Short mmCIF file of C-alpha atoms in Angstrom, two decimals:
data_model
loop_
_atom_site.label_atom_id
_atom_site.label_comp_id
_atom_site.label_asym_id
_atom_site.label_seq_id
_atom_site.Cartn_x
_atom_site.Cartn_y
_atom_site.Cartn_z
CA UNK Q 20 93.68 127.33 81.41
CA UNK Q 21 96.86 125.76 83.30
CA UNK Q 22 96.06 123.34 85.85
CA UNK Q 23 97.87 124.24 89.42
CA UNK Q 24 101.15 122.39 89.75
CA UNK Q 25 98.89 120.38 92.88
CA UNK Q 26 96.62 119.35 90.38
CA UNK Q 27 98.89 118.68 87.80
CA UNK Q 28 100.94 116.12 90.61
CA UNK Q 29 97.41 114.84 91.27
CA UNK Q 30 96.29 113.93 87.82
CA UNK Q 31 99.99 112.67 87.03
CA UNK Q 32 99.61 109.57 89.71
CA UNK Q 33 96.18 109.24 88.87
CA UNK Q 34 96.70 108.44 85.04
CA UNK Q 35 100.33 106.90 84.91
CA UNK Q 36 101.37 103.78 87.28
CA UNK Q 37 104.78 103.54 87.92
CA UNK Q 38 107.16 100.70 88.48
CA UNK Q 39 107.61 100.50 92.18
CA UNK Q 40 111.07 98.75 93.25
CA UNK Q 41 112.14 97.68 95.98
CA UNK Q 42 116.07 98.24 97.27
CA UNK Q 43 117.39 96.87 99.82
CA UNK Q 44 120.10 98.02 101.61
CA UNK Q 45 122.35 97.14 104.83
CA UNK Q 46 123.64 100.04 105.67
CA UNK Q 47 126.70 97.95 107.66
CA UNK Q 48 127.46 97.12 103.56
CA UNK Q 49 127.73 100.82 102.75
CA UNK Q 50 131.25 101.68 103.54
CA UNK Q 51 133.24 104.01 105.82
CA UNK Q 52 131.69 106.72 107.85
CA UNK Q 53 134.47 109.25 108.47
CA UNK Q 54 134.32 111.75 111.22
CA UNK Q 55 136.15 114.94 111.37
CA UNK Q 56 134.97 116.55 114.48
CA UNK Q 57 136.61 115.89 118.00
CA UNK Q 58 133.26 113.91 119.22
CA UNK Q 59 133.15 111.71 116.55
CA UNK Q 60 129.37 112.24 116.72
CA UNK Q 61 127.04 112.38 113.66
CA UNK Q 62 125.81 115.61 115.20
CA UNK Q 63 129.52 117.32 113.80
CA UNK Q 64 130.97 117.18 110.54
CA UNK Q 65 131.07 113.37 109.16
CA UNK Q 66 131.63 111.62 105.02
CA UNK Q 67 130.74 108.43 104.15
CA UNK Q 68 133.41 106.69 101.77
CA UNK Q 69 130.53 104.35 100.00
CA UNK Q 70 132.25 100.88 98.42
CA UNK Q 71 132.18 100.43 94.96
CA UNK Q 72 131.73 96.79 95.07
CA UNK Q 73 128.65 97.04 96.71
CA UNK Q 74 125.35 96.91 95.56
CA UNK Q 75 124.07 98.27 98.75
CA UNK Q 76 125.73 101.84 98.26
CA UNK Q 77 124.73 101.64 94.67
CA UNK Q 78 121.46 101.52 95.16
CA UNK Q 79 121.50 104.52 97.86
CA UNK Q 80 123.53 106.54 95.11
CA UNK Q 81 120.85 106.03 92.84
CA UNK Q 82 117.93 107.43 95.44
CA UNK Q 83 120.26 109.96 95.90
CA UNK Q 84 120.63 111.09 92.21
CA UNK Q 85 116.72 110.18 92.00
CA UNK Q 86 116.22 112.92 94.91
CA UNK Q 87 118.33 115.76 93.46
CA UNK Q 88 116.80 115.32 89.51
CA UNK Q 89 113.71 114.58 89.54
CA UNK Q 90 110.14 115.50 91.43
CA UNK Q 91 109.97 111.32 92.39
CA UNK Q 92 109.98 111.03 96.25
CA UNK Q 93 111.93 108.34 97.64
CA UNK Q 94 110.64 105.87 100.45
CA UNK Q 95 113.48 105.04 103.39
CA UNK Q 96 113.19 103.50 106.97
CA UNK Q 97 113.81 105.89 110.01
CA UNK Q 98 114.11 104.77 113.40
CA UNK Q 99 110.76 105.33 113.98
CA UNK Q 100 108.59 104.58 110.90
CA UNK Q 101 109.28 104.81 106.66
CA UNK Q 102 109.45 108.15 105.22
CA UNK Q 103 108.82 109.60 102.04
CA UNK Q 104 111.36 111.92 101.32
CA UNK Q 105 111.95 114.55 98.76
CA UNK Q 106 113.91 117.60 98.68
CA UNK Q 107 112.80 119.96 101.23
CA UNK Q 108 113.78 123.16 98.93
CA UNK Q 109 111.77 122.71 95.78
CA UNK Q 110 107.81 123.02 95.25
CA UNK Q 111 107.70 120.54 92.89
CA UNK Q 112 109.29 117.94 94.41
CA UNK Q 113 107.57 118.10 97.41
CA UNK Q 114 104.42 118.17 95.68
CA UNK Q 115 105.15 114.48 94.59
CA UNK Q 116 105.05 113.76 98.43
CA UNK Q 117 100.98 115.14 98.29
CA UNK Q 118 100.45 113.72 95.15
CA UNK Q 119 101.77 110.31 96.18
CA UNK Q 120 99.92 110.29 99.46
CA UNK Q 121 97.17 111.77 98.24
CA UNK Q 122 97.33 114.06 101.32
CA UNK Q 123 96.17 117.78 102.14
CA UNK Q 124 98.38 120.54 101.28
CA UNK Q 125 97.54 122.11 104.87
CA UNK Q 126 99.28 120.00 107.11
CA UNK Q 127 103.21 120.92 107.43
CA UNK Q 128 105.83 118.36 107.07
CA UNK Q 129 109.16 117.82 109.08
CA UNK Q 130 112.80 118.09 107.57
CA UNK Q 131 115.53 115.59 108.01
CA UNK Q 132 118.68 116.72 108.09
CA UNK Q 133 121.88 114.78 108.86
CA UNK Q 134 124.42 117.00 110.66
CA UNK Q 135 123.89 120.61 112.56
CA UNK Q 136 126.30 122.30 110.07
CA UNK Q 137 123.72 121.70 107.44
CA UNK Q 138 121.10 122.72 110.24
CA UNK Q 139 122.55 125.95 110.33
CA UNK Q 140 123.31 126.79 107.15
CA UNK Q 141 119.70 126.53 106.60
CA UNK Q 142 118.97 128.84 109.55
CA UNK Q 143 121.02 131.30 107.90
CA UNK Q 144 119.18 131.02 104.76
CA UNK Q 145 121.79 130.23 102.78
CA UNK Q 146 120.88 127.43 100.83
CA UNK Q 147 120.33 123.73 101.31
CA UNK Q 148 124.64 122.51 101.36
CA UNK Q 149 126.03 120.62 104.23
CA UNK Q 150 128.99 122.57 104.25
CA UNK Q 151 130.19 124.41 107.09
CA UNK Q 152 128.59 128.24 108.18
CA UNK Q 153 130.30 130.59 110.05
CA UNK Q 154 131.31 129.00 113.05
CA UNK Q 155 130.95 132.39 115.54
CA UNK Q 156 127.04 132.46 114.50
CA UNK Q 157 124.71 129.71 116.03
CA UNK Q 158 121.36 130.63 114.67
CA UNK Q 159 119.61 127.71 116.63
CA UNK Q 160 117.71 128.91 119.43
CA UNK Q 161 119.45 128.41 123.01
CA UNK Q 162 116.61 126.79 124.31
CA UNK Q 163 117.27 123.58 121.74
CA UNK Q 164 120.79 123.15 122.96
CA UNK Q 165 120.40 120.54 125.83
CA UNK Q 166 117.80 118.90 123.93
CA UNK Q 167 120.26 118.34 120.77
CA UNK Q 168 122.81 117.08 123.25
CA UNK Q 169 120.90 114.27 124.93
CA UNK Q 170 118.32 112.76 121.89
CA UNK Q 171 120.11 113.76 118.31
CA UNK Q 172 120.60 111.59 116.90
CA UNK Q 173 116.58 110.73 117.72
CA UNK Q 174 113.27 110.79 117.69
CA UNK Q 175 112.94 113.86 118.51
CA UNK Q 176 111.27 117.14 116.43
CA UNK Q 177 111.93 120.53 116.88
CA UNK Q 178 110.10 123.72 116.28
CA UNK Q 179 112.19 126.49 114.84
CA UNK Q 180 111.72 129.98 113.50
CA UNK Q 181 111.63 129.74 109.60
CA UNK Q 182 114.19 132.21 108.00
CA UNK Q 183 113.83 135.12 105.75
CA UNK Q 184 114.02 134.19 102.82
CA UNK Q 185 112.98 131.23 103.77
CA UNK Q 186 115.41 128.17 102.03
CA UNK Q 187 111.88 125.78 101.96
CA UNK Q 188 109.31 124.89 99.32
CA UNK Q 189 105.98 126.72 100.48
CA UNK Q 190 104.30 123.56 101.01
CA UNK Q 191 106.76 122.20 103.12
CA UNK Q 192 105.77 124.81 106.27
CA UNK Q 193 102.04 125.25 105.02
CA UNK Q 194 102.20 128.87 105.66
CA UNK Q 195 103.32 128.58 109.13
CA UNK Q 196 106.55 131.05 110.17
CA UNK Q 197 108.12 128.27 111.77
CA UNK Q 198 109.27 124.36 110.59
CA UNK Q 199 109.44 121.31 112.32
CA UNK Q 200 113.01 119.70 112.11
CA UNK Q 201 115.03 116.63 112.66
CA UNK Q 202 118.08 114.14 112.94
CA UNK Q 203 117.32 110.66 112.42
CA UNK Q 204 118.98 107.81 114.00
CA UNK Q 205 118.87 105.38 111.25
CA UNK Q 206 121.77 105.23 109.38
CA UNK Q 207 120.43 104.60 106.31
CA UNK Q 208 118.34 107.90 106.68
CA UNK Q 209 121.49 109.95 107.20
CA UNK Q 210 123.55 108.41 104.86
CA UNK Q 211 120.76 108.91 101.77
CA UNK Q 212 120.44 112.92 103.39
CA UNK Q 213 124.41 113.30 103.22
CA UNK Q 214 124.84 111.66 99.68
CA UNK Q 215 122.14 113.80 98.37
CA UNK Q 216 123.33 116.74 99.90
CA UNK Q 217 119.43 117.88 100.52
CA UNK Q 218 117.69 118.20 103.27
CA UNK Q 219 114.49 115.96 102.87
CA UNK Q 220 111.03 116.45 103.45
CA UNK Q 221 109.86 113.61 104.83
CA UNK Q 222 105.92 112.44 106.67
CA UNK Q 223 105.22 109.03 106.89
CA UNK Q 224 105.25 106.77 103.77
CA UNK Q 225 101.85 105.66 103.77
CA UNK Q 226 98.59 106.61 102.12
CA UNK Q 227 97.16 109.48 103.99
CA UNK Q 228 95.23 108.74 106.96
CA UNK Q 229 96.12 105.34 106.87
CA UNK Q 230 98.34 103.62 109.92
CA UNK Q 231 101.86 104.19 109.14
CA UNK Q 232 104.51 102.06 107.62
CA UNK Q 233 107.34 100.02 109.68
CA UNK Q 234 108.11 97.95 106.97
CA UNK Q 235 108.87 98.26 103.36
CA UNK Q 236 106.17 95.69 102.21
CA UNK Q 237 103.76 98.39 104.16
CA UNK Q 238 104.82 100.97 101.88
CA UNK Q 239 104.32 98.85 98.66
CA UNK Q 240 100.93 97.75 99.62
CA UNK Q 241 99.70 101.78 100.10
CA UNK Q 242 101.71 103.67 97.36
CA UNK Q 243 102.54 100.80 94.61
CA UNK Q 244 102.32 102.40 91.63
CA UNK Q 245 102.44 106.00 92.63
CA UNK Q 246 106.03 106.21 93.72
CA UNK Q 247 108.85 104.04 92.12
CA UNK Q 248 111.91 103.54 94.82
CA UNK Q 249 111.37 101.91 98.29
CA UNK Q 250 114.59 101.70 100.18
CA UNK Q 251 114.02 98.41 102.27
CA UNK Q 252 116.29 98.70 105.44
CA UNK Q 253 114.25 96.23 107.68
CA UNK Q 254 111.76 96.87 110.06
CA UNK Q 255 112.02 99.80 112.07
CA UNK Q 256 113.22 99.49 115.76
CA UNK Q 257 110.64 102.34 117.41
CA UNK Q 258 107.38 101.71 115.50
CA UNK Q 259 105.66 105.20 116.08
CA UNK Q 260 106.44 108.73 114.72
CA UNK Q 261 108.99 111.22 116.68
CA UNK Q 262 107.75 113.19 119.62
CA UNK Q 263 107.53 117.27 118.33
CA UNK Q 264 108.35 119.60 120.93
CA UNK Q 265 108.27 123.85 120.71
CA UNK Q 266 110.73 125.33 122.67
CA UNK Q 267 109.33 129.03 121.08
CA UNK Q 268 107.07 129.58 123.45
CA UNK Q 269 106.80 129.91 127.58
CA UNK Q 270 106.49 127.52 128.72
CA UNK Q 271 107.34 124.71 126.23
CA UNK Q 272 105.01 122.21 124.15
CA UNK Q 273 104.97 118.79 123.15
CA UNK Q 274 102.65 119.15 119.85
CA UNK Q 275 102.85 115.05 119.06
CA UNK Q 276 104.22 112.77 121.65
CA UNK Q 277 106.57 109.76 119.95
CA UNK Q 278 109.61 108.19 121.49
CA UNK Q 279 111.03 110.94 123.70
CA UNK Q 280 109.24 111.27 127.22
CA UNK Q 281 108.40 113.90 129.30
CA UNK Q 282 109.78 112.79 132.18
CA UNK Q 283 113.14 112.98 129.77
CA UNK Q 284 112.70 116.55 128.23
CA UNK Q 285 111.88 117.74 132.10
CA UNK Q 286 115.18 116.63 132.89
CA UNK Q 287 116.79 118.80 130.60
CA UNK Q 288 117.65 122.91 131.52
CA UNK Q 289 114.75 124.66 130.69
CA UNK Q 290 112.50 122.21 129.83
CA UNK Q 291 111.24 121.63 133.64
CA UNK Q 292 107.87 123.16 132.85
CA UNK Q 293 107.29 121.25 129.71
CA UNK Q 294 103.47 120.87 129.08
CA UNK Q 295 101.24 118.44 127.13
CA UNK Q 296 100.28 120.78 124.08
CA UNK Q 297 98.15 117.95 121.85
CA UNK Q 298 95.18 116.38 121.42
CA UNK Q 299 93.77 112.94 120.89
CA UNK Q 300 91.31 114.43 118.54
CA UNK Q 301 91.62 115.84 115.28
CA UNK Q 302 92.10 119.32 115.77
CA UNK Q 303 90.74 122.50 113.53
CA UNK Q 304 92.74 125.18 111.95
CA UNK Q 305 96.03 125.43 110.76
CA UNK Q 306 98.36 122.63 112.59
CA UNK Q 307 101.40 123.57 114.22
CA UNK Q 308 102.57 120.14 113.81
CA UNK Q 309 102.50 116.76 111.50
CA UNK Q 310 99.98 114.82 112.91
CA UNK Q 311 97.48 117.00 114.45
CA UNK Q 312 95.11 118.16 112.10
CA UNK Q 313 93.52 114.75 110.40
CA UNK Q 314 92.50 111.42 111.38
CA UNK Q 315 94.85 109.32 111.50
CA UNK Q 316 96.35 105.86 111.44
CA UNK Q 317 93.00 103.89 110.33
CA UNK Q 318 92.60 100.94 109.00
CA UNK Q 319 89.69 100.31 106.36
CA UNK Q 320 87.69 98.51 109.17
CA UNK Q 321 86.34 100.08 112.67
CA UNK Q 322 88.42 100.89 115.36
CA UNK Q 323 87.16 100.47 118.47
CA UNK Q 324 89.25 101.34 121.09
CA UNK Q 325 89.08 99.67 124.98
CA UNK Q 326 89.94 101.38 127.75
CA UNK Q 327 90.84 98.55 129.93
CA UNK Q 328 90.43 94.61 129.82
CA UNK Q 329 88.80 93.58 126.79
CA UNK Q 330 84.87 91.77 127.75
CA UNK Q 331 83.26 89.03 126.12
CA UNK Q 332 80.04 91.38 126.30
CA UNK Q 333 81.59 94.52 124.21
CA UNK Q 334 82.39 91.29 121.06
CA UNK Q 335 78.94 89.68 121.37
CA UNK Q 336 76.92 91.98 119.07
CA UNK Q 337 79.68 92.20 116.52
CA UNK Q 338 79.68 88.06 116.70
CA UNK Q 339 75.72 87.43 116.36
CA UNK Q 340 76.01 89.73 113.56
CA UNK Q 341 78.45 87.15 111.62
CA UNK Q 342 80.72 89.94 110.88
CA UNK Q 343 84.71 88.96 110.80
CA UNK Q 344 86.14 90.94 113.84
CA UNK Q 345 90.33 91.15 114.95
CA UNK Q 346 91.41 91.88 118.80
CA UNK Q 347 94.23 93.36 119.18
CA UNK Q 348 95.32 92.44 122.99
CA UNK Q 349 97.93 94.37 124.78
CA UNK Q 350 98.00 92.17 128.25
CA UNK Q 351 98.57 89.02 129.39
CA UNK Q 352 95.59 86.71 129.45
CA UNK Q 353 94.78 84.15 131.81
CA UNK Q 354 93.81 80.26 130.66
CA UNK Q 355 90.30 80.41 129.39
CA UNK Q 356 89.57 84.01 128.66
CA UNK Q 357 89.81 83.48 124.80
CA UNK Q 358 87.32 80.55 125.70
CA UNK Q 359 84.94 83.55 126.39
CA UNK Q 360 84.87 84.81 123.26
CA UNK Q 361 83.30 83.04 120.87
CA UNK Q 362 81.69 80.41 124.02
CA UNK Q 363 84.48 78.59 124.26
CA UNK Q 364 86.41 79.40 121.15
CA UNK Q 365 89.87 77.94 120.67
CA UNK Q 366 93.07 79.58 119.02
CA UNK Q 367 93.74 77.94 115.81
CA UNK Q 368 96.12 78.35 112.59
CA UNK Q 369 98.47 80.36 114.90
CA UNK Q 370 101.67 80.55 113.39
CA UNK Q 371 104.76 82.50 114.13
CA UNK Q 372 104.57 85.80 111.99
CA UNK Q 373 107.82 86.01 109.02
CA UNK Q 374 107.98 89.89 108.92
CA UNK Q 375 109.17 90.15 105.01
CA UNK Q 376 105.63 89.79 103.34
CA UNK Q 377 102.33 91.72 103.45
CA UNK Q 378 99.72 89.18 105.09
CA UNK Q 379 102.08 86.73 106.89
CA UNK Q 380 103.44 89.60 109.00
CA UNK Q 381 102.85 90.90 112.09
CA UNK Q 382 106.37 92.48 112.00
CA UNK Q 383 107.99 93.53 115.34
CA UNK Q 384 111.04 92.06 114.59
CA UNK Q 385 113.99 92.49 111.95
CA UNK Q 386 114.58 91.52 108.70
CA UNK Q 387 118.51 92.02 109.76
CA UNK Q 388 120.23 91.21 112.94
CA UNK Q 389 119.90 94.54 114.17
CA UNK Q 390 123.38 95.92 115.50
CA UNK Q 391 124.64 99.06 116.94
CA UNK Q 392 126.03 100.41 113.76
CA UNK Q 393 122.55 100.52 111.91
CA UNK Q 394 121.19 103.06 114.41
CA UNK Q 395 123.13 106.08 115.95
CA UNK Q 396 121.43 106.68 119.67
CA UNK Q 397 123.00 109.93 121.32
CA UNK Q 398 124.34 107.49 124.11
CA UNK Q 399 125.12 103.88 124.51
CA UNK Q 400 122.23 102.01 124.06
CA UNK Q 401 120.77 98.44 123.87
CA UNK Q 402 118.34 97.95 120.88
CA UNK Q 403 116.54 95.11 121.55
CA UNK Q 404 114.49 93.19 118.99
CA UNK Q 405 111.38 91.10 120.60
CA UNK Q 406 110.28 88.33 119.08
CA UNK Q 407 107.51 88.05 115.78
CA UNK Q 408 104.22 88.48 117.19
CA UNK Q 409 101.46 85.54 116.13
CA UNK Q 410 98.49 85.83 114.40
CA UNK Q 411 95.72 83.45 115.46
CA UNK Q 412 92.29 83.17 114.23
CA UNK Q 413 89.44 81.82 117.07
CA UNK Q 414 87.32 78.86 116.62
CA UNK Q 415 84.24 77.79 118.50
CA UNK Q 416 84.73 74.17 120.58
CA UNK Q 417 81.50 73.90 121.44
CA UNK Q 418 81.88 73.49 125.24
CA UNK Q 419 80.44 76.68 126.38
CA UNK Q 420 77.74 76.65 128.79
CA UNK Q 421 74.54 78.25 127.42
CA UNK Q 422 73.32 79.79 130.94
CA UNK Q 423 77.04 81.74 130.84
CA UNK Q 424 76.09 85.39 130.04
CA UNK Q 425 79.51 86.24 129.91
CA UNK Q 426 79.72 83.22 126.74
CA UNK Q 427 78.16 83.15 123.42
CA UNK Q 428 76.67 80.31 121.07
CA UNK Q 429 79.07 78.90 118.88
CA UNK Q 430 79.47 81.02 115.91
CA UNK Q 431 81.26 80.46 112.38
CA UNK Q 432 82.23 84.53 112.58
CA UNK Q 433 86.14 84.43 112.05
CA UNK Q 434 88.00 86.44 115.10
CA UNK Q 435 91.44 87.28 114.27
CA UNK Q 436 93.47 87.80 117.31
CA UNK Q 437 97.02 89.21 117.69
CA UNK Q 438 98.79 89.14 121.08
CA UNK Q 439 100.96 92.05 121.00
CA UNK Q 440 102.19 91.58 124.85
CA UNK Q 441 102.12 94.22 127.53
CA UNK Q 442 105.57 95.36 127.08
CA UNK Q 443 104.68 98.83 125.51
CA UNK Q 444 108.01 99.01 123.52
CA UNK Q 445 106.92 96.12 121.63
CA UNK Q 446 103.21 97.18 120.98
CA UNK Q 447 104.41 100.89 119.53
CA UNK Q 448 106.83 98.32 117.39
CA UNK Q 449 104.06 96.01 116.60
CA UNK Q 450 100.96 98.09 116.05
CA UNK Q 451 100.70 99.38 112.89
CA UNK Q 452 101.63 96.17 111.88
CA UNK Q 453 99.04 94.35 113.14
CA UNK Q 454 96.61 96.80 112.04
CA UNK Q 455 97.39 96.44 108.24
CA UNK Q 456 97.25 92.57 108.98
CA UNK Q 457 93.96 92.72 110.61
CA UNK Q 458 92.93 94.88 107.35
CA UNK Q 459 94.36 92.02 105.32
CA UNK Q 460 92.21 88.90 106.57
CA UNK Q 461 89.05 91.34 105.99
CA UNK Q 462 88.02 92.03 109.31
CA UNK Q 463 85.35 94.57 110.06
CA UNK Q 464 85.97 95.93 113.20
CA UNK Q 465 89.10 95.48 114.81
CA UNK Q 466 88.84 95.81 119.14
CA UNK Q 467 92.01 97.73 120.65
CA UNK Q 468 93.05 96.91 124.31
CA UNK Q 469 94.66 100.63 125.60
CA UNK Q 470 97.46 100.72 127.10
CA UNK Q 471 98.17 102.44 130.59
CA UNK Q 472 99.33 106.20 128.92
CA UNK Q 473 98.97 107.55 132.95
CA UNK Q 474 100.63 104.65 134.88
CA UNK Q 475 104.39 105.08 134.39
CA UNK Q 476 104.95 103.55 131.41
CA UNK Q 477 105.78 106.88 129.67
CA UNK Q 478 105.65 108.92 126.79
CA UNK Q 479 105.76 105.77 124.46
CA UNK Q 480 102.50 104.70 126.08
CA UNK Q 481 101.24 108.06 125.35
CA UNK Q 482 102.34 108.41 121.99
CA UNK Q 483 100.31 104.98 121.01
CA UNK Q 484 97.37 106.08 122.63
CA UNK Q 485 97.57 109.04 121.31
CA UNK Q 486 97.58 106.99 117.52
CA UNK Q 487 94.81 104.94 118.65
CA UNK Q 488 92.54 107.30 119.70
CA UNK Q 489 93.31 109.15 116.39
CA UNK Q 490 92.02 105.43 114.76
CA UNK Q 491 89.33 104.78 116.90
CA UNK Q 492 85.97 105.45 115.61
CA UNK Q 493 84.38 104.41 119.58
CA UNK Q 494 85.91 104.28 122.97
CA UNK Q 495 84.99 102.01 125.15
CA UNK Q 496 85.20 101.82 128.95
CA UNK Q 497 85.69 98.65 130.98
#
């Protein structure tokens, strides 16, 4: 009997390795982007003229031509994380993106696209071309106008009614009658969707359940082997997936909140009565959205999440045990508070984190100089890149005092410690990163400090709390 094409993909990366490369590419080295619309906005018409003499467009011209003939997905940085993209239209290419993440076939994935003509055309069903549809018909619903106009380019989703007949691979909508859809920011991104001429499939480029990639040394350490074309654009500048919002129903839903708030969307004409529409949890049934369905974003070791400032008491079990722990710290601490853990431990072989390699990165900043041109934000914008994060393991000095409850006896147990800040743009940039180093140095548990997701700080708070409680195996309350 004939296997299923699913387990056919399956079997295929279980028995064959592949030879994973890595490209990079600076997308300022591509060439000329060309705008015919009156805007000059990505959102219109656009070409790129690609250089011949460089190696940077050749290398996105071969992705491309990878994309359109063969069933290979192709990793690429977004904005917010790396994606694995293949083309949205045919079964068995998107079946490369399950086989590759070894991922359920259940859980819908969102669609990149890289201008609203080729939006539309897909609306109207007529196949997957950028070109131009008929320009009296706008088959995207009303509701998504404002919305387009303020964060497309952006990480934002959308929810939209899938056509009849529908232009998508089955697998891409997992039986759903609507698809989740986007516009990227990244350049790169819409430059590899325009040359290809597809629109691309796309969930994170990681191996399922595991935290998601903001590098392109993140996606070679989960899928080396099983896929064979990283595009290496840097480090992304968001760190956390796109908010997904449905604007079908009354009133509307966020379904996975990401970098847009909802103080933002509120602000926009008929999104005043916008409403929370997730969970933290894992949910049951058929997801509406990416990202609701599974646990997500674990590392191999515990997660154990803190609601609040991180206490000497909630390490002390995990230390007596001699079991390697990491501490992921989110605020500022005062003089002596890392003393407490370990009684009296001291920071030591802290070094300042490179970004480029897996295991001497804690990567919230660039690989590039990031500039304006990589990234195309729907207004004027500042992107601002903070500096590498350090990784520093803890040491006992031996000048605790024994009658301290709130110390411990010195202890040869290895505590990894990352200092992510309390700016909460830089811990969405910097925490999946810091989880896959944590994994790296072998820790078993790793303790989270939340973030404030209620205290003004937004839908970016939100969104990583959301990811950590997804991770988090215990909650803890200080």
């Amino acid at each position: 009997m004939a296997a299923r094409p699913m387990e056919t993909a399956v079997r295929h990366v279980e028995h064959f390795q592949y030879q994973t490369r890595i490209m990079p590419i600076n997308p300022l080295n591509l060439g000329q982007f060309v705008f015919s619309g009156p805007r000059k906005s990505f959102l219109e018409d656009w070409e790129i003229k690609l250089s011949k003499a460089s190696p940077d467009a050749a290398h996105l011209l071969e992705a491309a031509s990878q994309l359109r003939t063969t069933d290979f997905p192709v990793a690429f940085p977004t904005e917010t994380v790396y994606g694995l993209g293949a083309d949205a239209t045919r079964a068995s290419a998107v079946l490369g993106i399950y086989a590759a993440k070894q991922r359920p076939s259940d859980n819908p994935l969102i669609v990149h696209v890289s201008c609203l003509s080729q939006l539309r055309r897909l609306l109207l069903s007529d196949g997957p071309s950028v070109s131009t549809p008929n320009p009296s018909i706008d088959p995207i619903p009303s509701i998504y106008h404002p919305l387009i106009a303020r964060f497309w380019p952006g990480p934002l989703t959308l929810l939209l009614p899938l056509p009849t007949p529908s232009p998508f691979a089955p697998q891409v909508t997992a039986s759903l009658s609507t698809f989740a859809v986007r516009m990227p920011s990244s350049l790169l991104a819409l430059a590899l969707i325009h040359i290809s001429q597809l629109p691309l499939a796309a969930p994170s480029a990681n191996a399922s359940s595991k935290p998601s990639p903001t590098t392109a040394a993140h996606v070679l350490h989960d899928l080396s082997g099983r896929i064979k074309m990283i595009l290496d654009g840097g480090s992304c500048d968001i760190g956390v997936e796109s908010t997904v919002v449905d604007g079908l129903t009354q009133p509307p839903v966020i379904l996975r909140p990401g970098g847009v708030s909802i103080d933002s969307l509120r602000k926009c004409p008929g999104w005043e009565g916008v409403v929370v529409g997730y969970k933290d949890g894992a949910e049951v049934g058929i997801p509406r959205a990416p990202g609701m369905k599974y646990r997500h974003y674990s590392p191999k070791a515990r997660v154990i999440l803190v609601e609040g400032p991180l206490k000497p008491e909630f390490v002390k079990d995990f230390l007596e045990d001699g079991r390697s722990i990491g501490i992921l710290r989110t605020r500022e601490w005062k003089d002596g508070e890392l003393g407490q853990i370990g009684h009296g431990a001291v920071a030591t072989n802290s070094s300042s984190m490179n970004g480029n390699e897996i295991g001497s990165a804690v990567s919230t900043g660039a690989k590039y100089a990031k500039e304006d041109a990589h990234h195309v934000p729907p207004s004027p914008t500042t992107i601002f890149v903070p500096p590498a994060a350090s990784l520093s393991r803890l040491e006992p000095n031996g000048n605790g005092n024994d009658d301290d409850s709130s110390a411990f006896k010195p202890t040869t147990t290895d505590v990894w410690t990352i200092g992510l800040g309390p700016d909460i743009a830089e811990v969405a940039r910097g925490l999946f990163s810091a989880l896959r180093d944590l994994d790296l140095k072998g820790v078993g548990v790793i303790f989270v400090e939340s973030v404030g997701d209620d205290d003004g700080q937004g839908e970016t708070a939100a969104a990583v709390m959301n990811r950590l409680r997804k991770a988090a195996e215990i909650e803890l309350k200080s």
